[in-house]
Amino acid sequence: VLASGSQVLLNLGGSVELQVEQGALDALIENGGAIMADGGSILLTAEAVGDLSGSVINNQGIIEAQTLATGEKGEIILKGGMENNSIRVGGRLDASAPQGGDGGFIETSAAHVLFDDRLVVTTLAPLGKVGTWLIDPDFIHIIAGSGGSVSGLPSTGLSEIGVNTLNTALTSSNVDLQANQEIDFQVAFNYTGTRDAVLGLYAPVIKLGADISSATNKLGLNFGGTYSSTDYAGSVYVFNGNRVISTKGGDVYFNGNIGGGLGVNGNLSGPYNLTVNTSGGSITHASAVNGTFDVINDYTGPIDVGFSSHPKEMIVLDFVNGVVTRDGSPTSITSGIMPRGVVSFVAGTEILLNAKGPNAQVTFTKPDNSTVTLTANPGGHIVVPVGGLECIKIEYEVQSASGVSVPSGNVTYGVVENAGKINNYIANAGAGSVTLNSGASIAVDGNIEIATALFDNNAGSSALVPGTSKYWRVWSSNADPFDVTTGDNAGGLTPNFKQYNATYGSSTVLGTGNGLLYTFAPQVTISLINTISKTYNGNTNATNLLSSNYTVSSGFGGDTVSLAGTLPSSGTYASKNVNTGIGVTATGLSTSN
């Protein structure tokens, strides 16, 4: 282990703790061999201080903190600061439990985390519960391939983890992705591991630009929830097409909202459909689904941000927070839309700033927090140099009242917009349950279809709200849906029709509008009651049955069953002999009765 810095703390007690507490310019912890503390904790931290500082943790060796046979779990933490600090993670991180007990905990956290494509992470526990690997930047993009890197800065293109790296990690550990802003599935993720795994997605927004599926074993998914005492909404944004989540028996938990409608600029093609197939796993909604949350959508085109200013004021365009300040005070946007996230300019693009000051210098802050200073032309404008320019902030002195404009359209930027309702929502749990918690009503622009072995609606009579002239339908395969203990909870939903002996995916829908459809096929019993009599004539014919001689057993689930139409007026005595209490049988009844 190599460590450098002006102040270094090394603790080799029950745990292995190596901290670079102060680095005048740079701090470095590098491991190319093996660090072991089975049953204990391994903490490697390098958090540099000062404006020019930067810290690096580089692991290419083995770090092992396995669970002891007596049950003490291991913990591995590689942690840099969230400013200019970075971690390169390779080699093997092992907090497994091969001798029994539960797997441990692994955390990799810094402003910038780079994953080697040969990285091995394991918290496997053959005789206990598998542990967890935590990755926690601000933004995470799920990208194609292996490796990737994670940065604490928004939308940098560096906040990335490859689907192959994520898949490999899940084969030997549960994985929690924790982001302060968003998690973005830019490509499809298909789990192919040989064990049941759980992927936790903890962020205010999870963007589904592609499908999530499992080809082999159960893949549990948590969209938001409480993590380390912080509640992450986990609202799901469906964009760039209809999306499917398939978990092969894994449970799906939606802590927050779901949306996928049109953007305010009108150049998104939603609303889109969302289908969730769990093949026996449960589906739970903890909050209302109606698309009323904000997301950052990416656009390419011109920029025109209008605001008032006075000569010689210092202007700061803060794209991370969407704020313009004049001499340190926020000012309102009078026209146009303020870009959010990273703004990318193509080389040769002219940015109309009307800059002034010493040498008319304009400072651009890049996504990695480094800066580049360019000199404006005589008109106070900037021409983007070769290679283009990405920035999250622009600072300059203005020479007269003016906004910011890029009329050429050679710029990519984000805009905060309301997610909007999705179109159709299909929740197919198969033999699993679908639960709507209190307040978790579902409102969409299209239809709602739910297929489940146990429907538990705690959101009330308005739990399912389809679009205009659309419908909701709940298909239940519960063996006894009206049992007070094991039956469904319709929660006061009022259907336009009920249908029995109906199987999702194969039965023809017989009603219209909103419906409750059951695999359960109830049986009703029609009986003859009261008495009839005749004069003995040597035969068993009963020819004077009346409607008052017929009765039918009660229905199920609040259904009212009655006899209708023309009922048979004749039947057969059980005996032709003279007697009392002789049974009478009627035939010719049909379902139309």
Coordinates of C-alpha atoms in Angstrom, one line a residue:
V1 CA 0.0 0.0 0.0
L2 CA 1.4 3.4 -1.0
A3 CA 0.1 6.6 0.5
S4 CA 1.2 10.2 0.0
G5 CA 0.0 13.4 1.6
S6 CA 1.0 16.0 4.2
Q7 CA -1.0 14.2 6.9
V8 CA -1.6 10.5 6.9
L9 CA -3.4 8.4 9.5
L10 CA -2.8 4.6 9.6
N11 CA -4.7 2.4 11.9
L12 CA -4.0 -1.4 11.9
G13 CA -6.1 -2.4 14.9
G14 CA -9.2 -4.6 14.5
S15 CA -9.8 -2.8 11.2
V16 CA -7.5 -1.5 8.5
E17 CA -7.9 2.2 8.3
L18 CA -5.8 4.4 6.0
Q19 CA -6.7 8.0 5.7
V20 CA -4.9 10.7 3.8
E21 CA -6.4 13.6 5.8
Q22 CA -4.6 16.5 4.1
G23 CA -2.9 16.8 0.8
A24 CA -1.3 20.1 -0.1
L25 CA -1.6 19.4 -3.8
D26 CA -2.4 15.8 -4.4
A27 CA -3.2 12.8 -2.2
L28 CA -2.7 9.2 -3.3
I29 CA -3.6 5.8 -1.9
E30 CA -2.6 3.0 -4.2
N31 CA -3.0 -0.8 -3.6
G32 CA -1.5 -3.3 -6.0
G33 CA -1.2 -6.2 -3.5
A34 CA -3.5 -7.5 -0.9
I35 CA -5.3 -5.9 2.1
M36 CA -7.1 -8.3 4.4
A37 CA -9.3 -7.8 7.5
D38 CA -11.7 -10.6 7.7
G39 CA -14.6 -9.9 10.1
G40 CA -13.5 -6.2 10.2
S41 CA -13.6 -3.1 8.2
I42 CA -11.2 -1.8 5.5
L43 CA -11.5 2.0 5.1
L44 CA -9.4 3.7 2.5
T45 CA -10.1 7.5 2.3
A46 CA -8.2 10.2 0.5
E47 CA -10.0 13.6 0.8
A48 CA -7.8 16.4 -0.3
V49 CA -8.3 20.0 0.8
G50 CA -7.5 23.3 -0.9
D51 CA -8.5 24.8 -4.2
L52 CA -5.7 23.1 -6.1
S53 CA -6.0 19.7 -4.3
G54 CA -7.0 16.4 -5.8
S55 CA -7.0 12.9 -4.3
V56 CA -6.8 9.5 -5.9
I57 CA -7.5 6.0 -4.6
N58 CA -6.2 3.4 -7.0
N59 CA -7.0 -0.2 -6.3
Q60 CA -5.7 -2.9 -8.7
G61 CA -5.1 -5.6 -6.0
I62 CA -7.1 -7.6 -3.6
I63 CA -9.1 -6.1 -0.7
E64 CA -10.7 -8.7 1.5
A65 CA -13.0 -8.4 4.5
Q66 CA -14.8 -11.7 4.6
T67 CA -17.4 -12.6 7.2
L68 CA -16.0 -14.8 10.0
A69 CA -17.4 -18.1 10.8
T70 CA -18.6 -16.6 14.1
G71 CA -20.7 -14.1 12.2
E72 CA -18.8 -10.8 12.2
K73 CA -19.4 -9.3 8.8
G74 CA -16.8 -7.5 6.7
E75 CA -16.9 -4.0 5.3
I76 CA -14.9 -2.3 2.5
I77 CA -15.1 1.4 2.0
L78 CA -13.2 3.2 -0.7
K79 CA -14.1 6.9 -0.2
G80 CA -12.8 10.1 -1.7
G81 CA -14.3 13.6 -1.4
M82 CA -17.1 14.9 -3.7
E83 CA -15.1 17.8 -5.2
N84 CA -11.9 17.0 -7.2
N85 CA -11.4 13.5 -5.8
S86 CA -11.4 10.2 -7.7
I87 CA -11.3 6.4 -7.2
R88 CA -10.1 3.9 -9.7
V89 CA -11.6 0.5 -8.9
G90 CA -10.1 -2.7 -10.3
G91 CA -8.8 -5.9 -8.9
R92 CA -11.0 -7.7 -6.4
L93 CA -13.2 -6.4 -3.6
D94 CA -14.3 -9.3 -1.4
A95 CA -16.8 -9.0 1.5
S96 CA -18.2 -12.5 1.0
A97 CA -19.2 -15.1 3.6
P98 CA -17.8 -18.4 2.4
Q99 CA -17.7 -19.9 6.0
G100 CA -21.3 -19.0 6.9
G101 CA -23.2 -15.9 8.0
D102 CA -24.3 -13.0 5.8
G103 CA -22.3 -11.2 3.2
G104 CA -20.8 -7.8 4.1
F105 CA -21.0 -4.3 2.6
I106 CA -18.9 -2.5 0.0
E107 CA -19.0 1.2 -0.9
T108 CA -17.1 3.0 -3.6
S109 CA -17.7 6.8 -3.3
A110 CA -16.0 9.9 -4.7
A111 CA -16.6 12.7 -7.1
H112 CA -15.3 10.5 -9.9
V113 CA -15.3 6.7 -9.8
L114 CA -13.7 4.8 -12.6
F115 CA -14.5 1.0 -13.0
D116 CA -11.9 -1.3 -14.5
D117 CA -13.6 -3.7 -17.0
R118 CA -11.9 -6.6 -15.1
L119 CA -13.2 -5.6 -11.7
V120 CA -14.6 -8.4 -9.4
V121 CA -16.9 -7.5 -6.6
T122 CA -18.4 -10.2 -4.3
T123 CA -20.6 -10.3 -1.2
L124 CA -21.8 -13.8 -1.8
A125 CA -23.1 -15.9 1.2
P126 CA -23.8 -19.5 0.4
L127 CA -25.3 -20.1 3.9
G128 CA -26.8 -16.7 4.5
K129 CA -27.9 -13.4 2.9
V130 CA -25.9 -11.9 0.1
G131 CA -24.4 -8.5 1.0
T132 CA -24.5 -5.2 -1.0
W133 CA -22.3 -3.0 -3.1
L134 CA -23.2 0.7 -3.0
I135 CA -22.3 3.2 -5.8
D136 CA -23.4 6.8 -5.0
P137 CA -22.6 9.7 -7.3
D138 CA -25.1 12.5 -8.3
F139 CA -26.0 11.2 -11.7
I140 CA -25.6 7.6 -13.1
H141 CA -25.9 6.6 -16.8
I142 CA -26.3 2.9 -17.6
I143 CA -24.4 2.5 -20.8
A144 CA -23.4 -0.3 -23.2
G145 CA -20.3 -2.5 -22.7
S146 CA -18.1 -2.9 -19.7
G147 CA -16.3 -0.7 -17.3
G148 CA -17.5 2.9 -17.1
S149 CA -17.0 5.6 -14.5
V150 CA -19.1 7.6 -12.1
S151 CA -18.8 11.3 -11.4
G152 CA -20.5 13.4 -8.8
L153 CA -21.3 16.0 -11.4
P154 CA -24.6 16.1 -13.3
S155 CA -24.9 14.7 -16.9
T156 CA -21.1 14.7 -17.5
G157 CA -21.0 11.6 -19.7
L158 CA -18.6 10.4 -17.0
S159 CA -21.4 9.2 -14.6
E160 CA -21.5 5.8 -16.3
I161 CA -21.6 2.1 -15.5
G162 CA -21.6 -0.5 -18.3
V163 CA -24.3 -3.1 -18.4
N164 CA -21.7 -5.9 -18.5
T165 CA -20.1 -4.5 -15.4
L166 CA -23.4 -4.2 -13.7
N167 CA -24.5 -7.7 -14.7
T168 CA -21.2 -9.2 -13.5
A169 CA -21.5 -7.4 -10.1
L170 CA -25.1 -8.7 -9.7
T171 CA -23.9 -12.3 -10.1
S172 CA -22.0 -12.1 -6.9
S173 CA -23.6 -9.2 -4.9
N174 CA -26.8 -7.2 -4.7
V175 CA -26.1 -3.7 -6.0
D176 CA -27.5 -0.4 -4.9
L177 CA -27.2 2.6 -7.2
Q178 CA -27.7 5.8 -5.2
A179 CA -27.8 9.1 -7.1
N180 CA -28.7 12.5 -5.8
Q181 CA -30.2 13.6 -9.1
E182 CA -31.1 10.8 -11.6
I183 CA -30.3 7.3 -12.8
D184 CA -30.6 7.0 -16.6
F185 CA -31.0 3.6 -18.4
Q186 CA -29.7 4.7 -21.8
V187 CA -29.4 1.1 -23.1
A188 CA -31.3 -2.1 -22.3
F189 CA -30.2 -4.1 -19.3
N190 CA -30.6 -7.9 -19.3
Y191 CA -29.6 -9.8 -16.2
T192 CA -28.0 -13.2 -17.0
G193 CA -26.6 -14.3 -13.6
T194 CA -27.0 -17.7 -12.0
R195 CA -28.5 -16.4 -8.7
D196 CA -31.5 -14.4 -7.7
A197 CA -30.4 -10.8 -7.3
V198 CA -31.7 -7.4 -6.2
L199 CA -30.9 -4.1 -7.9
G200 CA -31.8 -1.0 -5.8
L201 CA -32.3 2.2 -7.8
Y202 CA -32.3 5.1 -5.3
A203 CA -32.7 8.6 -6.9
P204 CA -35.3 11.3 -7.3
V205 CA -35.8 10.2 -10.9
I206 CA -35.0 6.9 -12.8
K207 CA -35.2 7.4 -16.5
L208 CA -36.2 4.4 -18.6
G209 CA -34.8 5.0 -22.1
A210 CA -34.6 1.2 -22.5
D211 CA -36.0 -2.0 -21.1
I212 CA -34.9 -3.9 -17.9
S213 CA -35.2 -7.7 -18.0
S214 CA -33.8 -11.0 -16.7
A215 CA -33.0 -14.0 -18.8
T216 CA -32.1 -16.5 -16.1
N217 CA -33.0 -15.9 -12.4
K218 CA -35.1 -13.5 -10.4
L219 CA -34.2 -9.9 -10.5
G220 CA -35.8 -7.8 -7.8
L221 CA -36.1 -4.1 -8.5
N222 CA -36.5 -1.3 -6.0
F223 CA -37.4 2.1 -7.6
G224 CA -36.7 4.4 -4.8
G225 CA -37.3 4.1 -1.1
T226 CA -35.4 4.9 2.1
Y227 CA -31.7 4.5 2.0
S228 CA -29.3 5.5 4.8
S229 CA -32.2 7.5 6.4
T230 CA -32.8 9.4 3.2
D231 CA -36.1 8.9 1.2
Y232 CA -35.5 8.8 -2.6
A233 CA -38.7 9.3 -4.6
G234 CA -37.6 6.9 -7.3
S235 CA -40.1 8.3 -9.8
V236 CA -39.9 6.4 -13.1
Y237 CA -39.8 8.4 -16.4
V238 CA -40.6 6.5 -19.6
F239 CA -39.2 8.1 -22.7
N240 CA -38.1 7.5 -26.3
G241 CA -40.5 4.6 -26.7
N242 CA -42.7 2.0 -24.9
R243 CA -40.9 0.2 -22.1
V244 CA -41.0 -3.3 -20.6
I245 CA -39.7 -4.4 -17.2
S246 CA -39.4 -8.2 -16.9
T247 CA -38.1 -9.8 -13.7
K248 CA -38.6 -13.5 -14.0
G249 CA -40.2 -13.8 -10.6
G250 CA -38.4 -10.8 -8.9
D251 CA -40.4 -8.4 -6.9
V252 CA -40.9 -4.8 -8.1
Y253 CA -41.3 -1.9 -5.7
F254 CA -42.3 1.5 -7.0
N255 CA -41.8 4.1 -4.2
G256 CA -42.7 7.1 -6.4
N257 CA -44.5 8.3 -9.4
I258 CA -44.5 7.1 -13.0
G259 CA -44.7 9.4 -16.0
G260 CA -43.9 9.5 -19.7
G261 CA -45.9 12.2 -21.5
L262 CA -45.1 15.1 -23.8
G263 CA -42.4 17.7 -23.1
V264 CA -43.4 21.4 -23.0
N265 CA -41.4 22.0 -26.2
G266 CA -43.6 19.6 -28.0
N267 CA -40.8 17.6 -29.6
L268 CA -41.1 14.4 -27.6
S269 CA -43.3 11.7 -29.0
G270 CA -45.0 10.4 -25.8
P271 CA -47.0 9.5 -24.0
Y272 CA -45.6 6.0 -23.9
N273 CA -46.7 2.6 -22.5
L274 CA -45.2 0.8 -19.5
T275 CA -45.5 -3.0 -19.1
V276 CA -44.3 -4.7 -15.9
N277 CA -44.1 -8.6 -16.1
T278 CA -42.9 -10.2 -12.9
S279 CA -43.9 -13.9 -13.7
G280 CA -44.9 -14.5 -10.0
G281 CA -43.1 -11.6 -8.3
S282 CA -45.1 -9.0 -6.4
I283 CA -45.7 -5.5 -7.7
T284 CA -46.2 -2.7 -5.1
H285 CA -47.1 0.9 -5.6
A286 CA -46.4 3.1 -2.6
S287 CA -47.3 6.5 -4.1
A288 CA -49.7 8.0 -6.7
V289 CA -49.0 7.4 -10.4
N290 CA -50.0 10.5 -12.4
G291 CA -46.8 12.0 -14.0
T292 CA -46.8 15.1 -11.8
F293 CA -43.0 15.3 -11.3
D294 CA -40.2 17.1 -13.1
V295 CA -37.4 15.6 -15.2
I296 CA -34.6 17.0 -17.3
N297 CA -35.1 16.3 -21.0
D298 CA -32.3 16.7 -23.5
Y299 CA -32.7 18.9 -26.6
T300 CA -30.6 20.1 -29.5
G301 CA -31.3 23.5 -31.0
P302 CA -30.7 27.3 -30.5
I303 CA -30.6 28.9 -27.0
D304 CA -32.1 32.2 -26.1
V305 CA -32.1 33.2 -22.4
G306 CA -33.3 36.7 -21.8
F307 CA -32.6 38.7 -18.6
S308 CA -32.0 42.2 -17.5
S309 CA -28.6 43.5 -16.6
H310 CA -26.5 46.7 -16.3
P311 CA -23.1 47.4 -17.7
K312 CA -20.1 46.0 -15.8
E313 CA -22.1 43.6 -13.8
M314 CA -20.7 40.1 -13.3
I315 CA -23.1 37.5 -14.8
V316 CA -23.1 33.9 -13.8
L317 CA -25.1 31.3 -15.8
D318 CA -25.4 28.3 -13.4
F319 CA -26.8 25.5 -15.5
V320 CA -26.7 23.0 -12.7
N321 CA -29.2 24.9 -10.6
G322 CA -30.9 26.7 -13.4
V323 CA -30.1 30.2 -12.0
V324 CA -28.7 33.5 -13.5
T325 CA -27.0 35.8 -11.0
R326 CA -26.0 39.5 -11.4
D327 CA -23.2 40.5 -9.0
G328 CA -24.1 37.5 -6.9
S329 CA -27.9 38.1 -6.7
P330 CA -30.4 35.9 -8.6
T331 CA -32.3 37.5 -11.4
S332 CA -35.4 36.3 -13.2
I333 CA -35.5 35.0 -16.8
T334 CA -37.6 37.3 -18.9
S335 CA -37.7 35.2 -22.1
G336 CA -36.6 31.8 -23.4
I337 CA -35.8 28.7 -21.3
M338 CA -32.9 28.3 -19.0
P339 CA -30.8 25.2 -19.9
R340 CA -30.1 22.6 -17.2
G341 CA -27.3 20.2 -16.7
V342 CA -24.4 20.1 -19.1
V343 CA -24.6 22.5 -22.1
S344 CA -22.6 21.2 -25.1
F345 CA -21.4 23.6 -27.9
V346 CA -20.2 22.4 -31.3
A347 CA -16.8 23.8 -32.4
G348 CA -17.2 27.1 -34.4
T349 CA -20.5 28.0 -32.7
E350 CA -20.7 31.7 -31.8
I351 CA -22.1 32.4 -28.3
L352 CA -23.6 35.9 -28.1
L353 CA -22.7 37.1 -24.6
N354 CA -21.9 40.8 -25.0
A355 CA -18.9 40.3 -22.7
K356 CA -16.6 43.1 -21.5
G357 CA -14.0 43.5 -18.7
P358 CA -10.2 42.9 -18.7
N359 CA -9.4 41.3 -22.1
A360 CA -13.2 40.5 -22.3
Q361 CA -12.5 37.1 -20.6
V362 CA -15.2 34.5 -20.2
T363 CA -14.8 31.6 -17.8
F364 CA -16.4 28.3 -18.6
T365 CA -16.7 25.6 -15.8
K366 CA -16.5 22.1 -17.3
P367 CA -18.3 19.1 -15.9
D368 CA -15.3 17.9 -14.0
N369 CA -15.2 21.3 -12.2
S370 CA -12.1 22.4 -14.1
T371 CA -12.3 25.8 -15.9
V372 CA -11.3 27.2 -19.3
T373 CA -11.0 30.9 -20.0
L374 CA -11.7 32.3 -23.5
T375 CA -11.4 35.8 -24.8
A376 CA -14.4 37.4 -26.4
N377 CA -14.2 38.9 -29.9
P378 CA -14.7 42.7 -30.4
G379 CA -18.4 42.2 -30.3
G380 CA -18.2 40.6 -26.9
H381 CA -19.0 37.1 -28.2
I382 CA -17.2 33.7 -27.9
V383 CA -16.4 31.4 -30.8
V384 CA -16.2 27.8 -29.5
P385 CA -12.7 26.4 -30.2
V386 CA -11.8 23.2 -32.0
G387 CA -13.0 20.1 -30.2
G388 CA -16.2 21.8 -28.9
L389 CA -17.0 22.7 -25.3
E390 CA -19.1 21.3 -22.5
C391 CA -19.8 23.4 -19.5
I392 CA -22.0 23.7 -16.4
K393 CA -21.4 27.4 -15.7
I394 CA -20.4 30.6 -17.6
E395 CA -19.0 33.7 -15.9
Y396 CA -18.3 37.0 -17.5
E397 CA -18.6 40.8 -17.1
V398 CA -21.3 42.2 -19.3
Q399 CA -20.8 45.4 -21.3
S400 CA -24.5 46.3 -21.7
A401 CA -27.9 45.0 -20.9
S402 CA -28.2 41.7 -22.7
G403 CA -29.2 38.0 -22.5
V404 CA -27.4 35.0 -23.9
S405 CA -28.2 33.7 -27.4
V406 CA -26.9 30.9 -29.6
P407 CA -29.0 31.3 -32.8
S408 CA -27.1 28.6 -34.9
G409 CA -28.7 25.7 -33.0
N410 CA -25.4 23.9 -32.5
V411 CA -26.0 23.2 -28.8
T412 CA -27.3 20.4 -26.7
Y413 CA -28.8 21.2 -23.4
G414 CA -31.4 20.0 -20.8
V415 CA -34.7 21.5 -19.9
V416 CA -36.8 20.9 -16.8
E417 CA -40.2 19.7 -17.7
N418 CA -43.2 17.9 -16.2
A419 CA -43.1 14.2 -16.9
G420 CA -46.8 13.9 -17.8
K421 CA -49.0 10.8 -17.7
I422 CA -48.0 7.6 -19.4
N423 CA -50.4 6.0 -22.0
N424 CA -51.2 2.4 -21.2
Y425 CA -50.1 0.7 -17.9
I426 CA -50.0 -3.1 -17.8
A427 CA -49.0 -4.8 -14.5
N428 CA -48.8 -8.6 -15.0
A429 CA -47.7 -10.3 -11.8
G430 CA -48.9 -13.7 -12.8
A431 CA -49.0 -15.8 -9.6
G432 CA -47.8 -12.8 -7.6
S433 CA -49.6 -10.0 -5.9
V434 CA -50.4 -6.4 -7.0
T435 CA -50.7 -4.0 -4.1
L436 CA -51.8 -0.3 -4.1
N437 CA -50.9 1.3 -0.8
S438 CA -53.0 4.1 0.6
G439 CA -52.9 7.1 -1.7
A440 CA -51.3 5.1 -4.5
S441 CA -54.0 5.7 -7.2
I442 CA -53.0 5.1 -10.8
A443 CA -54.0 7.7 -13.5
V444 CA -53.0 7.3 -17.1
D445 CA -54.0 8.7 -20.5
G446 CA -54.8 5.2 -21.9
N447 CA -55.9 1.9 -20.4
I448 CA -55.0 0.1 -17.1
E449 CA -54.7 -3.7 -17.0
I450 CA -53.7 -5.6 -13.9
A451 CA -53.2 -9.4 -13.9
T452 CA -52.5 -10.9 -10.5
A453 CA -53.2 -13.8 -8.1
L454 CA -54.0 -11.3 -5.3
F455 CA -55.2 -7.8 -5.8
D456 CA -54.9 -5.6 -2.7
N457 CA -56.3 -2.1 -3.3
N458 CA -55.8 0.2 -0.3
A459 CA -56.2 3.4 -2.5
G460 CA -60.0 3.4 -2.5
S461 CA -62.8 3.7 -5.0
S462 CA -60.8 6.0 -7.3
A463 CA -57.6 3.9 -7.3
L464 CA -57.7 3.3 -11.1
V465 CA -58.3 6.3 -13.4
P466 CA -58.0 5.6 -17.1
G467 CA -58.0 8.2 -19.9
T468 CA -61.1 9.5 -21.5
S469 CA -63.2 6.7 -23.1
K470 CA -60.6 4.2 -21.9
Y471 CA -61.0 1.5 -19.3
W472 CA -59.4 -0.3 -16.3
R473 CA -59.6 -4.0 -15.9
V474 CA -58.3 -6.2 -13.1
W475 CA -57.8 -9.9 -13.9
S476 CA -57.6 -12.0 -10.8
S477 CA -56.5 -15.7 -10.7
N478 CA -57.1 -15.9 -7.0
A479 CA -58.6 -19.4 -6.2
D480 CA -61.1 -17.9 -3.8
P481 CA -61.2 -14.1 -4.5
F482 CA -64.1 -13.4 -2.1
D483 CA -62.7 -15.2 1.0
V484 CA -62.4 -12.7 3.9
T485 CA -58.8 -13.8 4.7
T486 CA -57.1 -14.8 1.4
G487 CA -59.4 -13.1 -1.1
D488 CA -58.9 -9.9 -3.1
N489 CA -59.5 -6.4 -1.8
A490 CA -61.2 -4.4 -4.6
G491 CA -61.2 -1.4 -2.3
G492 CA -64.5 0.0 -3.4
L493 CA -63.8 -0.1 -7.1
T494 CA -67.1 -0.1 -9.1
P495 CA -66.8 -2.0 -12.3
N496 CA -69.1 -1.8 -15.3
F497 CA -69.1 -5.5 -15.5
K498 CA -67.8 -8.7 -13.9
Q499 CA -66.7 -11.8 -15.7
Y500 CA -66.0 -15.2 -14.3
N501 CA -64.1 -18.2 -15.6
A502 CA -61.8 -15.7 -17.4
T503 CA -58.1 -16.1 -17.9
Y504 CA -55.8 -13.2 -18.7
G505 CA -54.3 -13.5 -22.1
S506 CA -56.7 -16.1 -23.5
S507 CA -60.3 -15.3 -22.6
T508 CA -62.5 -13.0 -24.7
V509 CA -63.7 -10.0 -22.8
L510 CA -67.5 -10.2 -22.7
G511 CA -68.2 -6.8 -21.1
T512 CA -67.4 -3.2 -22.0
G513 CA -65.8 -0.5 -19.9
N514 CA -64.2 -1.0 -16.5
G515 CA -64.2 -4.6 -15.4
L516 CA -63.3 -7.2 -12.7
L517 CA -62.5 -10.5 -14.3
Y518 CA -61.9 -13.7 -12.3
T519 CA -60.5 -17.1 -13.1
F520 CA -62.8 -18.3 -10.3
A521 CA -65.9 -20.0 -11.8
P522 CA -68.7 -19.7 -9.1
Q523 CA -71.5 -22.3 -9.1
V524 CA -75.1 -21.4 -8.3
T525 CA -77.8 -23.8 -7.2
I526 CA -81.4 -23.6 -8.5
S527 CA -83.9 -25.4 -6.3
L528 CA -87.6 -26.1 -6.3
I529 CA -89.4 -25.0 -3.1
N530 CA -92.9 -25.0 -1.6
T531 CA -95.5 -27.6 -2.8
I532 CA -97.5 -28.7 -5.8
S533 CA -100.1 -31.4 -6.0
K534 CA -102.2 -33.3 -8.5
T535 CA -104.8 -36.0 -8.7
Y536 CA -103.4 -39.5 -9.1
N537 CA -103.4 -40.5 -12.8
G538 CA -100.8 -43.2 -12.9
N539 CA -97.9 -41.2 -14.3
T540 CA -95.1 -39.0 -12.9
N541 CA -95.9 -35.8 -14.9
A542 CA -95.9 -32.5 -12.9
T543 CA -97.6 -29.9 -15.0
N544 CA -98.3 -27.0 -12.7
L545 CA -95.0 -25.5 -11.6
L546 CA -95.0 -21.8 -10.9
S547 CA -92.2 -19.2 -10.7
S548 CA -92.8 -19.2 -7.0
N549 CA -91.6 -22.8 -6.9
Y550 CA -88.1 -21.7 -8.0
T551 CA -85.2 -20.3 -5.9
V552 CA -81.5 -19.6 -6.6
S553 CA -78.6 -19.5 -4.2
S554 CA -77.0 -16.1 -3.4
G555 CA -74.1 -14.8 -5.5
F556 CA -70.4 -13.9 -4.7
G557 CA -68.7 -10.7 -4.0
G558 CA -71.8 -8.6 -3.7
D559 CA -73.4 -10.1 -6.8
T560 CA -77.2 -10.5 -7.0
V561 CA -78.4 -13.6 -8.7
S562 CA -82.0 -13.9 -9.8
L563 CA -84.0 -16.0 -12.2
A564 CA -85.3 -14.4 -15.4
G565 CA -87.2 -15.3 -18.5
T566 CA -89.7 -18.1 -18.9
L567 CA -89.1 -20.9 -16.4
P568 CA -90.3 -24.5 -17.1
S569 CA -93.8 -25.1 -15.9
S570 CA -93.6 -28.9 -15.9
G571 CA -91.4 -31.5 -14.2
T572 CA -91.3 -35.0 -13.0
Y573 CA -92.4 -36.6 -9.7
A574 CA -90.0 -39.1 -8.2
S575 CA -92.9 -41.6 -7.9
K576 CA -96.3 -42.1 -9.5
N577 CA -97.7 -43.4 -6.3
V578 CA -100.0 -41.5 -4.0
N579 CA -98.0 -40.0 -1.1
T580 CA -96.8 -36.7 0.4
G581 CA -93.3 -35.2 0.3
I582 CA -92.5 -36.7 -3.1
G583 CA -89.6 -34.9 -4.8
V584 CA -90.1 -33.1 -8.1
T585 CA -87.4 -32.5 -10.7
A586 CA -87.6 -29.8 -13.4
T587 CA -85.5 -29.8 -16.5
G588 CA -84.9 -27.4 -19.4
L589 CA -83.2 -24.6 -17.5
S590 CA -80.5 -22.7 -19.4
T591 CA -78.0 -19.9 -18.5
S592 CA -80.4 -17.5 -20.0
N593 CA -82.6 -18.1 -17.0

